[in-house]
Amino acid sequence: DALHRHAGGHPFDTLETLKALVLAGERPDALPHPPAVGARIQSRLRRLSAPALDLLRVAALSGDELPVDVASQVLGRPAMALAEAWLELETAQVLQGTRFAHDLVREAALALVPQALRPPLHAQLAQALQARPGISAAHLAHHWWQAGRWPEAADQLCQAATAAYRTGRLAEHQTLLTRAAQ
């Protein structure tokens, strides 16, 4: 299941991932991201229209899922204005609904986000997500941390640590508090 999710069931991507695992000679913590696969996917992604690339970059930073209202807020466009770009990403088998088709596509998309744009986009994502119910403090902390907004990140890390403590996840509680202290 993990390999299928990682490579999206694509035979070439699956074989390249397996080859990288064999060549590594040990069992890694995570499935590898073979350079040949990343280069092939990036080449395909670069052919997308500018609006689709904008949406793709925000999706790459968002994490597991990019809700339409969050994309609309971050990109400063009404949801209907994103319809063509969203459809283009789904047709190209980059997105399936609000999620990436598979992990290797997300990784390739992330490589297309310029480093200079990442902190402000993470801040915009955090602000947009903060208004949504059910978003975990740990998820928000990640975006604030990546944005370099330390007070906001520390606040969310402390909230996540409290939630971990209340559910008996003491090691996670301690890890989150240590990170908040940083």
PDB file of C-alpha atoms in Angstrom:
ATOM      1  CA  ASP A   1       0.000   0.000   0.000  1.00  0.00           C
ATOM      2  CA  ALA A   2       2.771   2.443   0.899  1.00  0.00           C
ATOM      3  CA  LEU A   3       4.606   1.775  -2.380  1.00  0.00           C
ATOM      4  CA  HIS A   4       1.390   2.195  -4.383  1.00  0.00           C
ATOM      5  CA  ARG A   5       0.637   5.492  -2.626  1.00  0.00           C
ATOM      6  CA  HIS A   6       4.225   6.621  -3.115  1.00  0.00           C
ATOM      7  CA  ALA A   7       4.462   5.836  -6.838  1.00  0.00           C
ATOM      8  CA  GLY A   8       0.801   6.164  -7.729  1.00  0.00           C
ATOM      9  CA  GLY A   9       0.733   2.700  -9.266  1.00  0.00           C
ATOM     10  CA  HIS A  10       2.840   3.858 -12.223  1.00  0.00           C
ATOM     11  CA  PRO A  11       5.022   0.936 -13.339  1.00  0.00           C
ATOM     12  CA  PHE A  12       8.117   3.036 -14.149  1.00  0.00           C
ATOM     13  CA  ASP A  13       7.937   4.978 -10.881  1.00  0.00           C
ATOM     14  CA  THR A  14       7.371   1.766  -8.908  1.00  0.00           C
ATOM     15  CA  LEU A  15      10.323   0.005 -10.550  1.00  0.00           C
ATOM     16  CA  GLU A  16      12.623   3.001 -10.049  1.00  0.00           C
ATOM     17  CA  THR A  17      11.614   3.196  -6.381  1.00  0.00           C
ATOM     18  CA  LEU A  18      12.271  -0.527  -5.922  1.00  0.00           C
ATOM     19  CA  LYS A  19      15.617  -0.194  -7.708  1.00  0.00           C
ATOM     20  CA  ALA A  20      16.609   2.653  -5.370  1.00  0.00           C
ATOM     21  CA  LEU A  21      15.613   0.510  -2.376  1.00  0.00           C
ATOM     22  CA  VAL A  22      17.740  -2.421  -3.589  1.00  0.00           C
ATOM     23  CA  LEU A  23      20.715  -0.178  -4.324  1.00  0.00           C
ATOM     24  CA  ALA A  24      20.457   1.379  -0.863  1.00  0.00           C
ATOM     25  CA  GLY A  25      21.105  -2.079   0.603  1.00  0.00           C
ATOM     26  CA  GLU A  26      19.136  -1.380   3.743  1.00  0.00           C
ATOM     27  CA  ARG A  27      15.588  -0.606   4.708  1.00  0.00           C
ATOM     28  CA  PRO A  28      15.200   3.179   4.941  1.00  0.00           C
ATOM     29  CA  ASP A  29      12.718   4.992   7.167  1.00  0.00           C
ATOM     30  CA  ALA A  30      10.920   6.316   4.101  1.00  0.00           C
ATOM     31  CA  LEU A  31      10.614   5.268   0.489  1.00  0.00           C
ATOM     32  CA  PRO A  32      13.248   6.911  -1.724  1.00  0.00           C
ATOM     33  CA  HIS A  33      12.620   9.585  -4.321  1.00  0.00           C
ATOM     34  CA  PRO A  34      14.567   8.345  -7.376  1.00  0.00           C
ATOM     35  CA  PRO A  35      16.160  11.223  -9.340  1.00  0.00           C
ATOM     36  CA  ALA A  36      15.044   9.796 -12.708  1.00  0.00           C
ATOM     37  CA  VAL A  37      11.415   9.824 -11.604  1.00  0.00           C
ATOM     38  CA  GLY A  38      11.641  13.326 -10.153  1.00  0.00           C
ATOM     39  CA  ALA A  39      13.212  14.703 -13.331  1.00  0.00           C
ATOM     40  CA  ARG A  40      10.562  13.061 -15.519  1.00  0.00           C
ATOM     41  CA  ILE A  41       7.712  14.405 -13.388  1.00  0.00           C
ATOM     42  CA  GLN A  42       9.236  17.908 -13.157  1.00  0.00           C
ATOM     43  CA  SER A  43       9.572  18.009 -16.937  1.00  0.00           C
ATOM     44  CA  ARG A  44       5.868  17.180 -17.239  1.00  0.00           C
ATOM     45  CA  LEU A  45       4.903  19.752 -14.595  1.00  0.00           C
ATOM     46  CA  ARG A  46       6.842  22.567 -16.291  1.00  0.00           C
ATOM     47  CA  ARG A  47       4.530  22.257 -19.312  1.00  0.00           C
ATOM     48  CA  LEU A  48       1.502  23.323 -17.255  1.00  0.00           C
ATOM     49  CA  SER A  49      -0.053  26.766 -17.691  1.00  0.00           C
ATOM     50  CA  ALA A  50       1.002  29.599 -15.371  1.00  0.00           C
ATOM     51  CA  PRO A  51      -2.260  29.522 -13.342  1.00  0.00           C
ATOM     52  CA  ALA A  52      -1.939  25.738 -12.906  1.00  0.00           C
ATOM     53  CA  LEU A  53       1.693  26.134 -11.791  1.00  0.00           C
ATOM     54  CA  ASP A  54       0.655  28.770  -9.231  1.00  0.00           C
ATOM     55  CA  LEU A  55      -1.960  26.415  -7.820  1.00  0.00           C
ATOM     56  CA  LEU A  56       0.509  23.521  -7.927  1.00  0.00           C
ATOM     57  CA  ARG A  57       3.090  25.451  -5.894  1.00  0.00           C
ATOM     58  CA  VAL A  58       0.579  26.309  -3.184  1.00  0.00           C
ATOM     59  CA  ALA A  59      -0.622  22.704  -3.112  1.00  0.00           C
ATOM     60  CA  ALA A  60       2.959  21.444  -2.781  1.00  0.00           C
ATOM     61  CA  LEU A  61       3.505  23.538   0.357  1.00  0.00           C
ATOM     62  CA  SER A  62       0.098  22.849   1.867  1.00  0.00           C
ATOM     63  CA  GLY A  63       0.797  19.298   2.976  1.00  0.00           C
ATOM     64  CA  ASP A  64      -1.589  16.390   2.588  1.00  0.00           C
ATOM     65  CA  GLU A  65      -4.505  18.369   1.228  1.00  0.00           C
ATOM     66  CA  LEU A  66      -5.313  21.788  -0.225  1.00  0.00           C
ATOM     67  CA  PRO A  67      -8.921  22.829   0.447  1.00  0.00           C
ATOM     68  CA  VAL A  68     -10.374  24.968  -2.342  1.00  0.00           C
ATOM     69  CA  ASP A  69     -11.204  27.882  -0.028  1.00  0.00           C
ATOM     70  CA  VAL A  70      -7.623  27.942   1.276  1.00  0.00           C
ATOM     71  CA  ALA A  71      -6.197  27.914  -2.264  1.00  0.00           C
ATOM     72  CA  SER A  72      -8.589  30.713  -3.176  1.00  0.00           C
ATOM     73  CA  GLN A  73      -7.509  32.817  -0.195  1.00  0.00           C
ATOM     74  CA  VAL A  74      -3.763  32.264  -0.666  1.00  0.00           C
ATOM     75  CA  LEU A  75      -3.867  32.948  -4.403  1.00  0.00           C
ATOM     76  CA  GLY A  76      -6.241  35.884  -3.975  1.00  0.00           C
ATOM     77  CA  ARG A  77      -8.672  34.548  -6.562  1.00  0.00           C
ATOM     78  CA  PRO A  78     -12.290  33.442  -6.273  1.00  0.00           C
ATOM     79  CA  ALA A  79     -12.785  29.687  -6.221  1.00  0.00           C
ATOM     80  CA  MET A  80     -14.414  29.716  -9.667  1.00  0.00           C
ATOM     81  CA  ALA A  81     -11.346  31.464 -11.097  1.00  0.00           C
ATOM     82  CA  LEU A  82      -9.321  28.402 -10.050  1.00  0.00           C
ATOM     83  CA  ALA A  83     -11.585  25.951 -11.886  1.00  0.00           C
ATOM     84  CA  GLU A  84      -9.568  25.776 -15.129  1.00  0.00           C
ATOM     85  CA  ALA A  85      -6.224  25.432 -13.341  1.00  0.00           C
ATOM     86  CA  TRP A  86      -7.657  22.783 -11.007  1.00  0.00           C
ATOM     87  CA  LEU A  87      -9.126  20.857 -13.929  1.00  0.00           C
ATOM     88  CA  GLU A  88      -5.778  21.060 -15.755  1.00  0.00           C
ATOM     89  CA  LEU A  89      -3.998  19.561 -12.713  1.00  0.00           C
ATOM     90  CA  GLU A  90      -6.572  16.779 -12.420  1.00  0.00           C
ATOM     91  CA  THR A  91      -6.442  16.023 -16.161  1.00  0.00           C
ATOM     92  CA  ALA A  92      -2.631  15.847 -15.970  1.00  0.00           C
ATOM     93  CA  GLN A  93      -3.052  13.395 -13.069  1.00  0.00           C
ATOM     94  CA  VAL A  94      -1.238  15.714 -10.687  1.00  0.00           C
ATOM     95  CA  LEU A  95      -4.145  16.231  -8.288  1.00  0.00           C
ATOM     96  CA  GLN A  96      -7.014  13.951  -7.387  1.00  0.00           C
ATOM     97  CA  GLY A  97      -9.568  16.285  -5.901  1.00  0.00           C
ATOM     98  CA  THR A  98      -7.759  18.255  -3.203  1.00  0.00           C
ATOM     99  CA  ARG A  99      -4.800  15.844  -2.850  1.00  0.00           C
ATOM    100  CA  PHE A 100      -1.747  14.976  -4.907  1.00  0.00           C
ATOM    101  CA  ALA A 101      -2.075  11.894  -7.096  1.00  0.00           C
ATOM    102  CA  HIS A 102       0.936  10.392  -5.324  1.00  0.00           C
ATOM    103  CA  ASP A 103       3.958  11.262  -3.185  1.00  0.00           C
ATOM    104  CA  LEU A 104       6.472  11.478  -6.030  1.00  0.00           C
ATOM    105  CA  VAL A 105       4.361  14.105  -7.812  1.00  0.00           C
ATOM    106  CA  ARG A 106       4.154  16.179  -4.619  1.00  0.00           C
ATOM    107  CA  GLU A 107       7.920  15.922  -4.152  1.00  0.00           C
ATOM    108  CA  ALA A 108       8.555  17.032  -7.753  1.00  0.00           C
ATOM    109  CA  ALA A 109       6.084  19.898  -7.352  1.00  0.00           C
ATOM    110  CA  LEU A 110       7.791  21.010  -4.149  1.00  0.00           C
ATOM    111  CA  ALA A 111      11.084  21.278  -6.034  1.00  0.00           C
ATOM    112  CA  LEU A 112       9.411  23.821  -8.359  1.00  0.00           C
ATOM    113  CA  VAL A 113       8.690  26.238  -5.498  1.00  0.00           C
ATOM    114  CA  PRO A 114      11.451  28.867  -5.329  1.00  0.00           C
ATOM    115  CA  GLN A 115      13.079  29.061  -1.872  1.00  0.00           C
ATOM    116  CA  ALA A 116      12.369  32.808  -1.623  1.00  0.00           C
ATOM    117  CA  LEU A 117       8.617  32.225  -1.987  1.00  0.00           C
ATOM    118  CA  ARG A 118       8.315  29.469   0.589  1.00  0.00           C
ATOM    119  CA  PRO A 119       8.220  31.527   3.841  1.00  0.00           C
ATOM    120  CA  PRO A 120       5.548  34.003   2.702  1.00  0.00           C
ATOM    121  CA  LEU A 121       3.446  31.218   1.170  1.00  0.00           C
ATOM    122  CA  HIS A 122       3.670  29.195   4.384  1.00  0.00           C
ATOM    123  CA  ALA A 123       2.537  32.262   6.348  1.00  0.00           C
ATOM    124  CA  GLN A 124      -0.424  32.734   3.999  1.00  0.00           C
ATOM    125  CA  LEU A 125      -1.313  29.051   4.298  1.00  0.00           C
ATOM    126  CA  ALA A 126      -1.162  29.237   8.107  1.00  0.00           C
ATOM    127  CA  GLN A 127      -3.406  32.299   8.156  1.00  0.00           C
ATOM    128  CA  ALA A 128      -5.927  30.690   5.808  1.00  0.00           C
ATOM    129  CA  LEU A 129      -5.886  27.352   7.647  1.00  0.00           C
ATOM    130  CA  GLN A 130      -6.192  28.949  11.089  1.00  0.00           C
ATOM    131  CA  ALA A 131      -9.753  29.976  10.297  1.00  0.00           C
ATOM    132  CA  ARG A 132     -10.759  26.399   9.429  1.00  0.00           C
ATOM    133  CA  PRO A 133     -12.202  24.145  12.137  1.00  0.00           C
ATOM    134  CA  GLY A 134     -10.421  20.882  12.832  1.00  0.00           C
ATOM    135  CA  ILE A 135      -6.943  21.937  11.707  1.00  0.00           C
ATOM    136  CA  SER A 136      -4.381  20.549  14.133  1.00  0.00           C
ATOM    137  CA  ALA A 137      -2.092  22.866  16.032  1.00  0.00           C
ATOM    138  CA  ALA A 138       0.870  20.765  14.873  1.00  0.00           C
ATOM    139  CA  HIS A 139      -0.066  21.380  11.237  1.00  0.00           C
ATOM    140  CA  LEU A 140      -0.341  25.119  11.835  1.00  0.00           C
ATOM    141  CA  ALA A 141       2.939  25.090  13.758  1.00  0.00           C
ATOM    142  CA  HIS A 142       4.649  23.525  10.751  1.00  0.00           C
ATOM    143  CA  HIS A 143       3.527  26.374   8.478  1.00  0.00           C
ATOM    144  CA  TRP A 144       4.418  29.090  10.999  1.00  0.00           C
ATOM    145  CA  TRP A 145       7.827  27.441  11.537  1.00  0.00           C
ATOM    146  CA  GLN A 146       8.505  27.288   7.801  1.00  0.00           C
ATOM    147  CA  ALA A 147       7.447  30.933   7.539  1.00  0.00           C
ATOM    148  CA  GLY A 148       9.983  31.901  10.200  1.00  0.00           C
ATOM    149  CA  ARG A 149       7.198  33.289  12.382  1.00  0.00           C
ATOM    150  CA  TRP A 150       8.564  32.021  15.704  1.00  0.00           C
ATOM    151  CA  PRO A 151       5.985  33.396  18.194  1.00  0.00           C
ATOM    152  CA  GLU A 152       3.095  31.910  16.203  1.00  0.00           C
ATOM    153  CA  ALA A 153       4.965  28.620  15.741  1.00  0.00           C
ATOM    154  CA  ALA A 154       5.773  28.395  19.462  1.00  0.00           C
ATOM    155  CA  ASP A 155       2.154  29.087  20.398  1.00  0.00           C
ATOM    156  CA  GLN A 156       0.860  26.334  18.099  1.00  0.00           C
ATOM    157  CA  LEU A 157       3.570  23.903  19.268  1.00  0.00           C
ATOM    158  CA  CYS A 158       2.520  24.492  22.883  1.00  0.00           C
ATOM    159  CA  GLN A 159      -1.111  23.859  21.954  1.00  0.00           C
ATOM    160  CA  ALA A 160      -0.095  20.655  20.140  1.00  0.00           C
ATOM    161  CA  ALA A 161       1.980  19.595  23.173  1.00  0.00           C
ATOM    162  CA  THR A 162      -1.018  20.105  25.450  1.00  0.00           C
ATOM    163  CA  ALA A 163      -3.194  17.987  23.147  1.00  0.00           C
ATOM    164  CA  ALA A 164      -0.522  15.260  23.093  1.00  0.00           C
ATOM    165  CA  TYR A 165      -0.273  15.307  26.901  1.00  0.00           C
ATOM    166  CA  ARG A 166      -4.055  15.026  27.310  1.00  0.00           C
ATOM    167  CA  THR A 167      -4.109  11.896  25.159  1.00  0.00           C
ATOM    168  CA  GLY A 168      -1.153  10.260  26.892  1.00  0.00           C
ATOM    169  CA  ARG A 169       1.388  10.772  24.115  1.00  0.00           C
ATOM    170  CA  LEU A 170       4.096  11.853  26.539  1.00  0.00           C
ATOM    171  CA  ALA A 171       7.113  11.441  24.253  1.00  0.00           C
ATOM    172  CA  GLU A 172       5.407  13.577  21.584  1.00  0.00           C
ATOM    173  CA  HIS A 173       4.478  16.098  24.304  1.00  0.00           C
ATOM    174  CA  GLN A 174       8.117  16.452  25.295  1.00  0.00           C
ATOM    175  CA  THR A 175       9.304  16.690  21.666  1.00  0.00           C
ATOM    176  CA  LEU A 176       6.801  19.444  20.896  1.00  0.00           C
ATOM    177  CA  LEU A 177       7.746  21.435  24.008  1.00  0.00           C
ATOM    178  CA  THR A 178      11.431  21.145  23.134  1.00  0.00           C
ATOM    179  CA  ARG A 179      10.736  22.411  19.639  1.00  0.00           C
ATOM    180  CA  ALA A 180       8.636  25.276  21.034  1.00  0.00           C
ATOM    181  CA  ALA A 181      11.542  26.258  23.251  1.00  0.00           C
ATOM    182  CA  GLN A 182      13.782  26.481  20.205  1.00  0.00           C
TER     183      GLN A 182
END
